Amino acid sequence: TEGETLVLGIPYLRESWTVVAAQTEQGLACSEPIYLAPATLSTAIPELNLTASDPDQAQGGYTVTSLITETASFAAIIDEYGEYVWTHSLDPGFVSRASISNDGTSIQVLTWAHSVQAMGTITRFGFDGELIATTSITGLHTDVVELPDGAMAGIVWDLREFVDDEGNVRQMLGDALVELDSEGNERVVWSAFDSYTPDLSETYEAVTLGSKENLEDWTHGNGLSYDSDQDDYLISLFGLGAVIRLDRQSGEVQWVL
């Protein structure tokens, strides 16, 4: 009998042997040992140097990450010894999140929106490198999470205009949390402007997004996670120096750290 199977977890630059096993009506059937030659690793992928390792913590573990160089972007999986075991080349862009899907069958990668009104994309690949799906959300950046019900949640830019006491028009760049369900419906869970007001006596760092210049980077959202036990989100906002717990259903702030 002939066939193909995908063998995962083998470092690119190592040779190895594997045995394929299958349960049949006659019992367990095993192939002869199969030699796997070292694979070719793209020269565009940066070299890794393992500087510290805790065997108890790292045993059998893998790290999923994104890589950005001057010329390319990649998603990668690295084993406990600091060696690449899976990589996938991506379209040029700012890639900030790569993770394994909840069902364990694919890799999800976030590419930032290049402006407030542009689309950020979540691209899902199989471990064989085949494209499975692409999801887009306006202004999506920095971080996303997959929810148990199949929805995706992410941090998006929220740009609003203020006038200070001197009559200056100020473009304040905040962040919001948005969900996208499996049918493509968006829901704004919360915006930083719901709970906070920019201090117009302060001057915030000026940033450019697309054609919009001199936006004031007020909240600077950095990270997002989901607590399935409480059905809450945790969002970190560097500009406010805060981690905020939000109720998923109401968007109500539970606490601020």
JSON list of C-alpha atoms in Angstrom, two decimals, residues 31-32 42 48 78 96 102 145 149 165 220 239 257:
[
{"chain": "A", "resi": 31, "resn": "SER", "atom": "CA", "xyz": [6.25, 0.72, 7.65]},
{"chain": "A", "resi": 32, "resn": "GLU", "atom": "CA", "xyz": [9.92, 0.07, 7.22]},
{"chain": "A", "resi": 42, "resn": "SER", "atom": "CA", "xyz": [15.33, 29.85, 3.42]},
{"chain": "A", "resi": 48, "resn": "LEU", "atom": "CA", "xyz": [18.66, 31.52, 15.96]},
{"chain": "A", "resi": 78, "resn": "ILE", "atom": "CA", "xyz": [10.59, 26.60, 17.00]},
{"chain": "A", "resi": 96, "resn": "SER", "atom": "CA", "xyz": [2.61, 40.65, 14.92]},
{"chain": "A", "resi": 102, "resn": "ASN", "atom": "CA", "xyz": [-8.03, 26.16, 18.78]},
{"chain": "A", "resi": 145, "resn": "VAL", "atom": "CA", "xyz": [-7.55, 35.83, 19.77]},
{"chain": "A", "resi": 149, "resn": "ASP", "atom": "CA", "xyz": [-17.46, 29.74, 19.44]},
{"chain": "A", "resi": 165, "resn": "ASP", "atom": "CA", "xyz": [-8.55, 74.88, 25.08]},
{"chain": "A", "resi": 220, "resn": "HIS", "atom": "CA", "xyz": [-1.16, 52.25, 22.08]},
{"chain": "A", "resi": 239, "resn": "GLY", "atom": "CA", "xyz": [-0.14, 54.47, 26.47]},
{"chain": "A", "resi": 257, "resn": "LEU", "atom": "CA", "xyz": [-4.26, 47.05, 36.83]}
]
